[in-house]
Structures are given as C-alpha cells and as structure tokens.
CSV table of C-alpha atoms in Angstrom, one decimal:
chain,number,residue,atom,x,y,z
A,9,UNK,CA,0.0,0.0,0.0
A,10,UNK,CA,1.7,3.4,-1.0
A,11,UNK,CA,1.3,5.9,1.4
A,12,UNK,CA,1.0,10.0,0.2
A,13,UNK,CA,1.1,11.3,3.7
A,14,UNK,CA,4.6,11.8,5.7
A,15,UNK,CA,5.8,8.5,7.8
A,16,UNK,CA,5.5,9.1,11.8
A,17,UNK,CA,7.2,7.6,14.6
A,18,UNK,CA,4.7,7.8,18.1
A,19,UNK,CA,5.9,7.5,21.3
A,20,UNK,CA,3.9,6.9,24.6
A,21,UNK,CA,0.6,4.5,23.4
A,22,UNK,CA,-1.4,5.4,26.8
A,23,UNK,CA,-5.1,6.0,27.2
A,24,UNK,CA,-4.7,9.6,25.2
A,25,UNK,CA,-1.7,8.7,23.0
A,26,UNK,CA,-3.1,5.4,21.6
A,27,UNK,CA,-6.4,7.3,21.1
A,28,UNK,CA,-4.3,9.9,18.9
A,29,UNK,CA,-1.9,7.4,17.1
A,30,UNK,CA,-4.8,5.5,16.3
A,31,UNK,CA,-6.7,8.4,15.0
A,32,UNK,CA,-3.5,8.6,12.4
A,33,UNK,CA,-3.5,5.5,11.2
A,34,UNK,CA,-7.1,5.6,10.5
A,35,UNK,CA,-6.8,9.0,8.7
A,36,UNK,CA,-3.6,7.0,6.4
A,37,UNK,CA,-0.8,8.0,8.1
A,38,UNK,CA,2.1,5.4,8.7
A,39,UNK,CA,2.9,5.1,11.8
A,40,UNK,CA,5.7,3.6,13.9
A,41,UNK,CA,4.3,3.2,17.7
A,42,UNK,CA,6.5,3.0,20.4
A,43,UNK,CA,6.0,2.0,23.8
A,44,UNK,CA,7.5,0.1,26.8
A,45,UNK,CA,4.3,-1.7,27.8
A,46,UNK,CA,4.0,-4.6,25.6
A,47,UNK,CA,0.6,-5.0,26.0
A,48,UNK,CA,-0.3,-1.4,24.2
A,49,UNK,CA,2.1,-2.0,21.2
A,50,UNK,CA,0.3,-5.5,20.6
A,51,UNK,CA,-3.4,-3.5,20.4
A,52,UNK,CA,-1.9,-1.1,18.5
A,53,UNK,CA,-0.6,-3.5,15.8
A,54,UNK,CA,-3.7,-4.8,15.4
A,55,UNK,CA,-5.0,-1.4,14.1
A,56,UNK,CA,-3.8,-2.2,10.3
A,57,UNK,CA,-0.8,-2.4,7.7
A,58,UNK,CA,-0.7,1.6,9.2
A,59,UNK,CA,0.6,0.6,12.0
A,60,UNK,CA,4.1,-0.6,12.8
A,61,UNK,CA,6.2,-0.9,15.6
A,62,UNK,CA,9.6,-0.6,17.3
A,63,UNK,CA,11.8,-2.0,20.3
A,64,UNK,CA,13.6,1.5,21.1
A,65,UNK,CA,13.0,5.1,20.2
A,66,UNK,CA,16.0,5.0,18.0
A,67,UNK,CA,14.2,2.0,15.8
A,68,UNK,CA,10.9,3.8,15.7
A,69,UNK,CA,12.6,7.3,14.0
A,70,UNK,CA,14.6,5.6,11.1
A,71,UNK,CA,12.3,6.2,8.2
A,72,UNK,CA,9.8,8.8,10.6
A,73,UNK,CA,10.0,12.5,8.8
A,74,UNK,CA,8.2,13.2,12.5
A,75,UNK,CA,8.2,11.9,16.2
A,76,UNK,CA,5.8,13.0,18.1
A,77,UNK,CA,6.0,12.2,22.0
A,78,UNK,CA,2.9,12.4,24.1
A,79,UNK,CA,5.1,10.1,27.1
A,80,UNK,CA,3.7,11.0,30.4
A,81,UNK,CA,6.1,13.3,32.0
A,82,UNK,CA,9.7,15.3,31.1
A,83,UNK,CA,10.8,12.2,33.0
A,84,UNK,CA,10.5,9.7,30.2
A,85,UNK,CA,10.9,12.2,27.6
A,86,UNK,CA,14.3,12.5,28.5
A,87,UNK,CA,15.4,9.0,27.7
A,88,UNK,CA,13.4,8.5,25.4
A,89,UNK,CA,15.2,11.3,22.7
A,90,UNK,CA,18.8,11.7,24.3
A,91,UNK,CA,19.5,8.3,25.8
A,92,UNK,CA,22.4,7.1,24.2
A,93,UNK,CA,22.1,3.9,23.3
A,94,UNK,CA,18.2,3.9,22.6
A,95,UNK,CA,17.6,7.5,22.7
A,96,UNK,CA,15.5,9.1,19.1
A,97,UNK,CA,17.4,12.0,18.6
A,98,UNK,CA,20.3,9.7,17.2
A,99,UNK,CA,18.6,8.2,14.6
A,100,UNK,CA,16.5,11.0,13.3
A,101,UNK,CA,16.8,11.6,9.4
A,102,UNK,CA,18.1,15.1,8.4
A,103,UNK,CA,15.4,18.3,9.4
A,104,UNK,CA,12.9,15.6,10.8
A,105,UNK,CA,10.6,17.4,13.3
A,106,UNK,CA,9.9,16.8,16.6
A,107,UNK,CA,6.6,17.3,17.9
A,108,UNK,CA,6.3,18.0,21.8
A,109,UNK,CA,2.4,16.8,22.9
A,110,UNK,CA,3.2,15.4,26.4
A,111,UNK,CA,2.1,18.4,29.2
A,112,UNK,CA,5.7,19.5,30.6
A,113,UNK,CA,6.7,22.9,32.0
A,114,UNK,CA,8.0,25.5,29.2
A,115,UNK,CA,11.6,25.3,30.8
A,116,UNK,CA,11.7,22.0,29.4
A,117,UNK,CA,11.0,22.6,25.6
A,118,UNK,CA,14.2,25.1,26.1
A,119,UNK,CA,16.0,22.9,27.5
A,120,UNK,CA,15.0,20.1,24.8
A,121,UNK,CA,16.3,23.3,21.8
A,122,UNK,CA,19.5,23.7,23.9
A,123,UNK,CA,20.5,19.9,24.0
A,124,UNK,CA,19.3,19.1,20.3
A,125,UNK,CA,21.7,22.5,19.2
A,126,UNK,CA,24.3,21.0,21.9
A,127,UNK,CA,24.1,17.5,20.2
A,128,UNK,CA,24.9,18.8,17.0
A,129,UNK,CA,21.5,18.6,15.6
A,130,UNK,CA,20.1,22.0,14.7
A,131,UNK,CA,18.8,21.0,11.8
A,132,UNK,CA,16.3,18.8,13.5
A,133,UNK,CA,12.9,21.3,14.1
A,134,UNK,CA,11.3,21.0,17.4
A,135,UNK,CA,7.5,22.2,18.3
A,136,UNK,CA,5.8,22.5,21.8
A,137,UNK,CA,2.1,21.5,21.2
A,138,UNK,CA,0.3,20.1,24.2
A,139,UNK,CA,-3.1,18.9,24.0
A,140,UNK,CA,-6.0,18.5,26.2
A,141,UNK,CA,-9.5,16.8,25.4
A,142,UNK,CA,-9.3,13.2,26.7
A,143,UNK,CA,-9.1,9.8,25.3
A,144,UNK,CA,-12.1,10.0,23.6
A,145,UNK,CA,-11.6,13.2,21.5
A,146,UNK,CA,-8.3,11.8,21.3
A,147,UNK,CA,-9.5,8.7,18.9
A,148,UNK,CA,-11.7,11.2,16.8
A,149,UNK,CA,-9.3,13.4,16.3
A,150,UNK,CA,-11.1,16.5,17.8
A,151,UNK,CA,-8.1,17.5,20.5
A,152,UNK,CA,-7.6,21.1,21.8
A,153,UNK,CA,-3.7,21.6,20.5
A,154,UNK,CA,-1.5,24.5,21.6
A,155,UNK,CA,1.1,25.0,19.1
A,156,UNK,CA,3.9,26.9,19.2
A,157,UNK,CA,7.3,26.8,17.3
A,158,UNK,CA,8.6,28.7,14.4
A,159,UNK,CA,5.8,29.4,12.0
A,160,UNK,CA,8.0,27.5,9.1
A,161,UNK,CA,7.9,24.6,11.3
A,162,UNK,CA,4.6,24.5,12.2
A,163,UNK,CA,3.3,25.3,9.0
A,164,UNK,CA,5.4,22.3,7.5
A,165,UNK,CA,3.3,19.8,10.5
A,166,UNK,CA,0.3,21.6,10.1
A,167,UNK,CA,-1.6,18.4,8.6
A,168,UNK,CA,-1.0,15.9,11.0
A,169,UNK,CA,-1.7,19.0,13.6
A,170,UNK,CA,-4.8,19.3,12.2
A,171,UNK,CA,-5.6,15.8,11.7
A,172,UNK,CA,-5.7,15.4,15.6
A,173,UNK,CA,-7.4,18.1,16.4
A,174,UNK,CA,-10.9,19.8,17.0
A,175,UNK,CA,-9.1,23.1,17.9
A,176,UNK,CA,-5.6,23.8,16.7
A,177,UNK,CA,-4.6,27.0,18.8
A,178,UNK,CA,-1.5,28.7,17.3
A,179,UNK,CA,0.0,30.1,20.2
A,180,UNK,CA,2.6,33.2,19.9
A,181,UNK,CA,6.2,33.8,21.4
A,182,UNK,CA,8.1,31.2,20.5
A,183,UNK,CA,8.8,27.6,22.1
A,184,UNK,CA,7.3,27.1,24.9
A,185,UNK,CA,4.0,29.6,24.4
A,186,UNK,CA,1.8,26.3,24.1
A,187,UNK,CA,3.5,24.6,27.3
A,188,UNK,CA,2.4,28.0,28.8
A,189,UNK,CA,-0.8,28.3,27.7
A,190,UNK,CA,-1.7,24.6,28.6
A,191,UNK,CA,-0.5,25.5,32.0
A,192,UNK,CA,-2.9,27.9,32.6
A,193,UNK,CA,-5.4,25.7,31.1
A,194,UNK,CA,-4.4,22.8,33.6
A,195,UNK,CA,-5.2,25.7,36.9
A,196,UNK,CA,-8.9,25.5,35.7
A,197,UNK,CA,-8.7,21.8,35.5
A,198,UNK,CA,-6.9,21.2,38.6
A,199,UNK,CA,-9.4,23.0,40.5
A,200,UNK,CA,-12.6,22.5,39.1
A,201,UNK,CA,-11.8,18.7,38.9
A,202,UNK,CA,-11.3,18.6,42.6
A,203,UNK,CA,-14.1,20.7,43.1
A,204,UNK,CA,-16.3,18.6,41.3
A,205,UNK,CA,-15.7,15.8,44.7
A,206,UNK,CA,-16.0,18.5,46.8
A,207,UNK,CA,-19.3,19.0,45.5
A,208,UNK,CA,-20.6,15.4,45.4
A,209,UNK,CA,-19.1,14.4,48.4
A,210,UNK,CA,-21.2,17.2,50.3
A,211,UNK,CA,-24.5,16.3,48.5
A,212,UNK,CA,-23.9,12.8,49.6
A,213,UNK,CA,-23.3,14.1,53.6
A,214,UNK,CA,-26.0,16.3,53.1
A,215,UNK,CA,-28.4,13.3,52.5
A,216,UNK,CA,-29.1,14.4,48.8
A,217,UNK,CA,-30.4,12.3,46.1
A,218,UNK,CA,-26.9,12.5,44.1
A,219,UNK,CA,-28.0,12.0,40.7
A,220,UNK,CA,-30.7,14.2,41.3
A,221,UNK,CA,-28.4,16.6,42.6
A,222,UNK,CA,-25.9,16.2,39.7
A,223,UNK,CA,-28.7,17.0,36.8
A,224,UNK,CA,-29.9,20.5,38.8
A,225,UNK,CA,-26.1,21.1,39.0
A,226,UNK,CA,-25.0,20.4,35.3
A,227,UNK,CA,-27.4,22.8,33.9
A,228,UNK,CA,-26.5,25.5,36.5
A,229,UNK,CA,-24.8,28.5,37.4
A,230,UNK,CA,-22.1,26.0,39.1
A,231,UNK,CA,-21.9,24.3,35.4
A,232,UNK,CA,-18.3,23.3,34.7
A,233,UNK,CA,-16.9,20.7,32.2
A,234,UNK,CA,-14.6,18.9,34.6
A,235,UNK,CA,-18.6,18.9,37.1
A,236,UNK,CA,-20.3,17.5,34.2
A,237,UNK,CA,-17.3,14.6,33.2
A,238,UNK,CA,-15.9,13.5,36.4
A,239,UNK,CA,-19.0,13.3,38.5
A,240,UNK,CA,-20.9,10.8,35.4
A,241,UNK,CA,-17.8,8.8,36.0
A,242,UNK,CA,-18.6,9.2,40.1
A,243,UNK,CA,-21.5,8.0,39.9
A,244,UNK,CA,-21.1,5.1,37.3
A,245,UNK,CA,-18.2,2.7,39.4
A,246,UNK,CA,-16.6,0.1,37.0
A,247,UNK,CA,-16.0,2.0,34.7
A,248,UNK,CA,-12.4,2.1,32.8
A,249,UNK,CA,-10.5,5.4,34.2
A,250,UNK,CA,-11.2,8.3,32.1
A,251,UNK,CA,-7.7,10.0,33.4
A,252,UNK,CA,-5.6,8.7,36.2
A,253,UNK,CA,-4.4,10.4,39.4
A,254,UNK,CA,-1.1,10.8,38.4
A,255,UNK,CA,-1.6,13.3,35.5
A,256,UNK,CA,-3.4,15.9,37.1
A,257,UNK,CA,-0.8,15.5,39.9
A,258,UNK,CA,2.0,15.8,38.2
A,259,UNK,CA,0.1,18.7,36.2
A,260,UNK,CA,-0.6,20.7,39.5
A,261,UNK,CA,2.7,20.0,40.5
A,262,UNK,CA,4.3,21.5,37.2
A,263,UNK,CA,1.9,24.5,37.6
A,264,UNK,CA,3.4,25.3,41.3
A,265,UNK,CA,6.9,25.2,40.4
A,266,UNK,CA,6.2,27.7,37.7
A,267,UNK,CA,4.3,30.0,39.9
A,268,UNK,CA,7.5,29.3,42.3
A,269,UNK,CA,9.6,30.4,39.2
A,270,UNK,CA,8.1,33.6,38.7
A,271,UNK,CA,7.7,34.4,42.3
A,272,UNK,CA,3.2,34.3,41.9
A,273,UNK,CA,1.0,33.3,44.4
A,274,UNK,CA,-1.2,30.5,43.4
A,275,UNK,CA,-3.3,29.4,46.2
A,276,UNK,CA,-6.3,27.7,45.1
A,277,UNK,CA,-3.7,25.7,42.9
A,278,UNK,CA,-1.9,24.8,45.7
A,279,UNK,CA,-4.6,23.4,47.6
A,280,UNK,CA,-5.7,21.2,44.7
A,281,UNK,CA,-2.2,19.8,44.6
A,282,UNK,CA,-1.9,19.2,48.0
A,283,UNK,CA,-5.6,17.3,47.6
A,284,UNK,CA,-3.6,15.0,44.9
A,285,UNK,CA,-1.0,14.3,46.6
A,286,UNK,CA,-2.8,13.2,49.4
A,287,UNK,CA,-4.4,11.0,47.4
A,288,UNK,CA,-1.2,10.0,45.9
A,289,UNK,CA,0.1,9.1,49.1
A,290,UNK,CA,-3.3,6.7,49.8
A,291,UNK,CA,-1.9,4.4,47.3
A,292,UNK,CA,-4.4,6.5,44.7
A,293,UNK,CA,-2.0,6.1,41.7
A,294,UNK,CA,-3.8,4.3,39.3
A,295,UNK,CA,-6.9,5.2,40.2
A,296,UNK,CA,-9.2,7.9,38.3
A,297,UNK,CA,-9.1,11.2,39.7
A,298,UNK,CA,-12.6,11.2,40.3
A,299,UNK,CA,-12.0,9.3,42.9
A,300,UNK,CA,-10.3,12.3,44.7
A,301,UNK,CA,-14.0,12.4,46.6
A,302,UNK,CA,-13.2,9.5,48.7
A,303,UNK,CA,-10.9,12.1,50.5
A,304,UNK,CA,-14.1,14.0,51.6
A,305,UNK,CA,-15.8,11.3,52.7
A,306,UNK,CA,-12.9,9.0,55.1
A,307,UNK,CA,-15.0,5.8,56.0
A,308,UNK,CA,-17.8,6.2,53.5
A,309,UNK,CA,-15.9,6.6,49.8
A,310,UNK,CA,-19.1,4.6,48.5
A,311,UNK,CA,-21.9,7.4,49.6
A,312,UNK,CA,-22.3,9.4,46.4
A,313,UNK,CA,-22.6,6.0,44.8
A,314,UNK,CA,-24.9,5.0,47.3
A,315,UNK,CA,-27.1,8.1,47.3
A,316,UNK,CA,-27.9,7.8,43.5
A,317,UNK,CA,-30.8,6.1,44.2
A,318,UNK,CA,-32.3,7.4,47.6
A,319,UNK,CA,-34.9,9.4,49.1
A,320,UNK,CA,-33.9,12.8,49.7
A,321,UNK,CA,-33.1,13.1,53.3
A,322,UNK,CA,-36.4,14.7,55.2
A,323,UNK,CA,-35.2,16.8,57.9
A,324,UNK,CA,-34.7,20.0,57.1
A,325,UNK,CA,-31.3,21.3,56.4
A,326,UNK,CA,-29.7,24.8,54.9
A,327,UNK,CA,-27.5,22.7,52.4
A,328,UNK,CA,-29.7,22.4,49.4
A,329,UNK,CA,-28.5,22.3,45.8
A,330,UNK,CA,-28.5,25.6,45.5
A,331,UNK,CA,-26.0,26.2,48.9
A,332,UNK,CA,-23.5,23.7,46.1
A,333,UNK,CA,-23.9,26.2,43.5
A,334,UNK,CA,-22.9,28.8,45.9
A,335,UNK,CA,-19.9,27.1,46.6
A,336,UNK,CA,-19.0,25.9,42.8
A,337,UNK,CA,-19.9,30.0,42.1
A,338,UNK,CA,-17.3,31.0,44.3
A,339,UNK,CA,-14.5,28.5,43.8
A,340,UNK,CA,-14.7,28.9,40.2
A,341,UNK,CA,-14.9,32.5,40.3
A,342,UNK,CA,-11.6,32.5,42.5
A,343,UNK,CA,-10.0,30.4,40.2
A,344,UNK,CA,-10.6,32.2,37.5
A,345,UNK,CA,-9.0,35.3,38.7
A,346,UNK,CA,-5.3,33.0,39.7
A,347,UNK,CA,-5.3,31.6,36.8
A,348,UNK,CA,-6.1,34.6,34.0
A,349,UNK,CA,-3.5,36.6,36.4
A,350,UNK,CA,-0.9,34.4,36.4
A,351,UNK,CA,-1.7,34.3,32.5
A,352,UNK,CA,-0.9,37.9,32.7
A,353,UNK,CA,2.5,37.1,34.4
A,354,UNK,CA,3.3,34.0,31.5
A,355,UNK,CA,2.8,37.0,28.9
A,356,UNK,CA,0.0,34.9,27.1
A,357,UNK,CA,-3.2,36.7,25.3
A,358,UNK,CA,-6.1,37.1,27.3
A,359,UNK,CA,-8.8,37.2,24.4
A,360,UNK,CA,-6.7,33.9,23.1
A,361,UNK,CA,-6.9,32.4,26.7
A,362,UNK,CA,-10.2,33.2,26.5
A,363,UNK,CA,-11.4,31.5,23.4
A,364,UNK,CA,-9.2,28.3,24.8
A,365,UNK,CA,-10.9,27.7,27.6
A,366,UNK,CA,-14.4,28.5,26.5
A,367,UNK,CA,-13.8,25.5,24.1
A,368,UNK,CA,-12.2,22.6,26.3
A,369,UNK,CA,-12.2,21.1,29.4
A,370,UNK,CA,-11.1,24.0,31.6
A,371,UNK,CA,-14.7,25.4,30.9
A,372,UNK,CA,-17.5,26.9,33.6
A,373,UNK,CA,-20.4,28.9,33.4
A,374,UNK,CA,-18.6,31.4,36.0
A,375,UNK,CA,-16.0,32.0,33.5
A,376,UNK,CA,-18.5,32.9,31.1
A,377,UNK,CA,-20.3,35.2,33.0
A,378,UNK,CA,-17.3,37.1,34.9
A,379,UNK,CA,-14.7,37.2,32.5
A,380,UNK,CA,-15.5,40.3,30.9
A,381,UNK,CA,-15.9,42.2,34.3
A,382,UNK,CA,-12.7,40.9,35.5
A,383,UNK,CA,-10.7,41.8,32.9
A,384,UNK,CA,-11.5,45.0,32.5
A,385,UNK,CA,-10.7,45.2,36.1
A,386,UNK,CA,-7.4,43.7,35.8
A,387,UNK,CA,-8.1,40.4,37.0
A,388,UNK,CA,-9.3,41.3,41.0
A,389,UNK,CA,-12.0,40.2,42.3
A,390,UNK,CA,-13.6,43.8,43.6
A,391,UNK,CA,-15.0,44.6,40.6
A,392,UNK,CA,-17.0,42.0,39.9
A,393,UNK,CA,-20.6,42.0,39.9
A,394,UNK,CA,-22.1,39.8,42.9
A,395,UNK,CA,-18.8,38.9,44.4
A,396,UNK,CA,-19.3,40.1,47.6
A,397,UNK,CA,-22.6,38.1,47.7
A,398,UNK,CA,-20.6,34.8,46.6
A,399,UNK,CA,-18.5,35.9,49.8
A,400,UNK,CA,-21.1,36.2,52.2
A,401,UNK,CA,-22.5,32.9,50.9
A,402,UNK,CA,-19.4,31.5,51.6
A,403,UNK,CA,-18.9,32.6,55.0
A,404,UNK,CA,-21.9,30.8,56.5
A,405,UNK,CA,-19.9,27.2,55.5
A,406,UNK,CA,-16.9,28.5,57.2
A,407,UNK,CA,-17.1,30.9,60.5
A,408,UNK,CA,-17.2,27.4,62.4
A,409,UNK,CA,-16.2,28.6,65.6
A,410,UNK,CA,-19.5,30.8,66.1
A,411,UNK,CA,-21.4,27.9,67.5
A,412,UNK,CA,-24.3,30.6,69.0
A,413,UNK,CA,-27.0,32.5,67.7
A,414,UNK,CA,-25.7,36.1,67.2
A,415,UNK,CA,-22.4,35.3,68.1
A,416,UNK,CA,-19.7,37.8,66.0
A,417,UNK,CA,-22.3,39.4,64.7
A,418,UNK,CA,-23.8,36.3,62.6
A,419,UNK,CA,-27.8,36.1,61.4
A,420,UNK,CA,-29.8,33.5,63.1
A,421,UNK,CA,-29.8,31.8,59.6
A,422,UNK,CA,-25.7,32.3,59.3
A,423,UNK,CA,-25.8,31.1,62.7
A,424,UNK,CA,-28.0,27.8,61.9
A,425,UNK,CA,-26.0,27.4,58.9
A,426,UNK,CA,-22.4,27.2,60.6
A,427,UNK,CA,-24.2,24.7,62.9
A,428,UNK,CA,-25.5,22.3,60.2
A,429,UNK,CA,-22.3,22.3,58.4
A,430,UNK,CA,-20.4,21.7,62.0
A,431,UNK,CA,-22.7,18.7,62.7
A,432,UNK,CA,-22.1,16.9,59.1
A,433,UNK,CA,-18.3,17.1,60.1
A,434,UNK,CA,-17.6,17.4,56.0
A,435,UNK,CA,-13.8,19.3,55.1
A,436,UNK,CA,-14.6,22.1,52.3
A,437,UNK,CA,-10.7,22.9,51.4
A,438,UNK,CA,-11.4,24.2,47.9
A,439,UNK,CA,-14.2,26.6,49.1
A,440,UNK,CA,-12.2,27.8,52.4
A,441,UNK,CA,-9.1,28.4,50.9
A,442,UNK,CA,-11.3,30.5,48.0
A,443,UNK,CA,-12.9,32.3,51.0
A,444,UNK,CA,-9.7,33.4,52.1
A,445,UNK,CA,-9.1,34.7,48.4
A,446,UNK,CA,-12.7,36.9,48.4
A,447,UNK,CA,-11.3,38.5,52.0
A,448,UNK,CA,-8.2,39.2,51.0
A,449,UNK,CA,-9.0,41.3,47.7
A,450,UNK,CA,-13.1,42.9,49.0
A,451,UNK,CA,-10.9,44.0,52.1
C-alpha cells in the first residue's frame, strides 16, 4: 500500500496517545508506535498495515519525517530522545521534526532546543504543542492543541496537527507559548476537577439524592466541564478510568513550580495539589481522579454511589443544591481570577486564553459570565458584579467557631447554617481556601 502522507514515529501508546496514534492511522498516516508496555504495542498492531512498531525510540525514528511524543512526563521524555544507546534524537533523518504533545513545564521545551543544538543537531525542528480533550476526543481526532514553534515549522506539521485536532490554537512567542498556555489551562482543570468531589461528596453528607443533585447542577450556574465529566464517572463505578491520578498531579505539580519560578501566588492551585497528593500518598495512583471524593468522605468513599438512588433526606437542612452552586460560584470565580493573572505574568493573550478555555475542558459557566468584568478590572476580584454576595454565601460554611445565635455578629440563619455544616463534620478545602481569596481582595 503506498502511502501520500509523511511516515510518523509515536511514542507513549497510553489512554490519550493510543487514542491519537490510532486516529493517524485511520486517517492513512504510517505510523511507527513505540512504547515500553508490551501490551499497548500488541493493540496497537492490530490497528492495520498503518501501524508498525519498534523495540527502542531510535528504531521507531529511522524512516519517521516526525516523532511526536505524548510520554507521560519530562521524566520519560528525557530517555526517550537523548538516551544514548536507545535514545530518538540519534537516529533521526536530516530536518525531521519533533513534535512535543506530552504536558511538561516551558523550561523544558528550552531545554529540549538547547541539547538538540548542543548534540549537533540544529537541523532537527522541534514544536511544543500540548493537548488536552481526553481519550475519547483523542481517537476522533477533535483535540484542543497549543502550538507553538517557528511558524515555518509549524506550517510544515500543520496536517497531522490538524488531523488530531478539533481546535488547533497557534499560540505566539516562540517555544514554549503552548506549554504555557496549557498550563494555565491545567489551573482551571486542577481546580474544578477537585471541586467537582467536593461537591458530590457534600451532597452525599448532606443526604441528597446525588443523581438528582448532579442534573440540577450540570445545567446550572455552578456548570463546569470537569462537574459534568468527572461526577458521570462518580457516579457510574466500573468504569475504565477516564484520566488517572497521576496526570493531574504531576500537572498541578508543574503549575506550582512555575508560579515558584516567577515568584506568583497560586493558592487555590496549591490546595488542589496538595488534595492530589494526598491521594497519591493513599496508594491512589492508578486510580481515576474522580475518585479524589473519597478524601471527603474517610469511611464512607461509597456514599455518592450509594445516594444515587435514595430518598432525599427529610429533615430540614440549609444545604440544598442551590448552597453547592454557591460554593462551585465562588471557587470557580476565585480560580478564574489566579489563573487569567498568572496568565498575565506568562505574557499569554487574554482574548486567546479566552477562546481556549471557553472550548475545552477547563470550561464553567462562572467564566463565562465574569470574564469580561474581570478583565476589564485587571483580574481582582472587587469589581466584579455579585462577588461580595458569593463571599457572604461562603462565609456561612466556614465561621465554624461561632457555634451561638448572634455570636460575631452572625444572622440566626448564618448562625444555623455554621451549625449544620459543623454537625455533618464534611472538610470544604477548595471553598475555604477560596474564602480566604474573596477576603483578601473585597478587604
């Protein structure tokens, strides 16, 4: 079979790299997978005379005009082009390309230029485009891709770019403008995803029906994408893991030691992380990161599950569905600000930030609905229409230590709403540290 489209080496056949490398081979690109699990490089054989395989990165590049590595972390991307025995970078053909998907921090893409120059190959073209979207939009070719590179070199990739993607987001600056502009699209993720448990786990304390309370929440003010995915998954156990612990771990963690970097507060961020890691540390590794509600719910991991199907609870309580929103409102809202600051900092186009996120996974109704007054505010929270409402809202879940009517100047319905959250003994990390957040900029 003669082939009119460039040859392709893969590397890293994972849930969202087999979905892509597949995606080529269906769409008549040959491809050369490589991967150190067996297993993956069997399935992906079985694809069609499209797809080939190798037993090192080195073997894979021979004939390959472009590698493209969507490994895990900077960890394994290392090896995998500069090792010397095995390493690609050796056996690449003159002015191949290599194409950067994995999610790393922008150091590394310099870092990757500086060693191929240092190695004595400059002529071999290098692009930073990470992608986000999942394994499913991963196998239908409908990714969100952040490219950035020279334009030359991008242009020359542009079809298999295209090929994988729903979105293809030129991003300007240079190397490293798509590893920055996916890091500010993970600080959406990394929240909202551990919001989402956060969430769940409270309407299951709360004695909620949780499906029930899932459909009001989906179509709601609190509406996020990461809400919508993650909880269908929390409430449907068995099923295979849409996206493991580890990568939105090791994403967080890459999104701290940036903010570290440039000397930027990032505390919502840091929270999330801190959630992960946690989990991390409970042996959580392979696990999907919906599962992160479990941590809100010590002893009773199974409740959302079991509360899919109940009677609402009957005695009266002040944490409804609507007391959720609230809380989603306000995280989200919070979020929005650190990340489109620290956006700011990274030098990265609001308006294109903008468009990104309104189009992939780091979506919310909040950020709809706020942007505009935010930005023209410069990114504080002061300005913005019905934040100090969110706040107050907030502060019912949190002043824990006034345990009397009236005390500190509270409401009898603050008052009783401090109590009821006391008695269900239920951790709201996200929404406290946001609290924090709405005190520190309405001062």
């Amino acid at each position: 079979m003669a082939y009119s489209k460039p040859t392709l080496a893969f590397a890293g056949l994972g849930a969202m790299g087999f979905g892509m490398a597949s995606h080529l081979v269906k769409s008549g690109f040959q491809v050369t997978g490589f991967d150190i699990y067996e297993p993956l490089v069997s399935k992906f054989l079985k694809l069609g005379p499209g797809a080939k395989s190798a037993k090192t990165p080195r073997e894979a590049v021979q004939d390959a005009l472009f590698l493209i590595c969507m490994v895990a972390t900077s960890v394994q991307a290392t090896p995998l082009l500069f090792d010397f025995e095995t390493g690609a970078v050796q056996g690449l053909v003159q002015n191949a390309t290599i194409i950067i998907c994995s999610t790393v921090a922008p150091a590394y893409i310099s870092k990757v230029r500086n060693r191929l120059d240092q190695l004595g190959r400059a002529d071999v073209c290098l692009l930073d485009c990470p992608v986000s979207g999942g394994p499913i939009r991963a196998a239908e070719g409908k990714l969100s891709i952040f490219s950035s590179g020279e334009t030359s070199h991008l242009a020359n990739a542009n079809e298999i770019l295209s090929c994988m993607s729903g979105h293809l987001y030129p991003i300007p600056g240079g190397l490293g403008g798509g590893s920055k502009a996916k890091l500010i699209h993970q600080i959406f993720a990394a929240i909202n995803i551990a919001m989402a448990s956060e969430a769940m786990g409270l309407a299951a304390i709360a004695g909620m029906n949780t499906r029930t309370a899932f459909e009001q929440l989906k179509v709601g003010a609190g509406w996020s994408w990461m809400l919508e995915n993650r909880v269908s998954y929390m409430l449907e156990p068995g099923r295979a893991p849409y996206s493991s612990m580890t990568i939105i771990t090791k994403d967080a963690g890459i999104i701290t030691s940036a903010g570290r970097d440039y000397k930027f507060p990032l505390p919502l961020t840091s929270t999330a992380e801190q959630l992960y890691l946690t989990a991390i540390s409970a042996g959580w590794i392979k696990e999907d990161d919906c599962e992160m509600v479990r941590l809100y719910l010590p002893g009773k991991g199974d409740l959302v599950v079991k509360q899919t199907d109940s009677s609402p609870d009957s005695r009266p309580s002040f944490v409804t569905v609507d007391t959720i929103k609230d809380l989603l409102i306000g995280v989200h809202l919070v979020g929005m600000v650190e990340a489109m600051s620290f956006c700011d900092r990274l030098g990265i186009d609001a308006s294109l930030m903008h468009g990104i996120v309104l189009n992939a996974a780091a979506a919310s109704n909040t950020f709809k609905e706020a942007y505009t007054p935010a930005e023209k505010r410069n990114w504080s929270l002061k300005q913005v229409p019905g934040a100090k409402e969110i706040r107050d809202k907030l502060v019912s879940f949190h002043l824990l230590y006034a345990y009397i009517d009236g005390a500190f100047g509270l409401t009898n319905e603050q008052a009783k709403a401090i109590n009821d959250v006391y008695a269900l003994k239920y951790p709201l990390f996200l929404s406290c540290a946001a609290l924090q957040e709405f005190h520190r900029q309405l001062m």
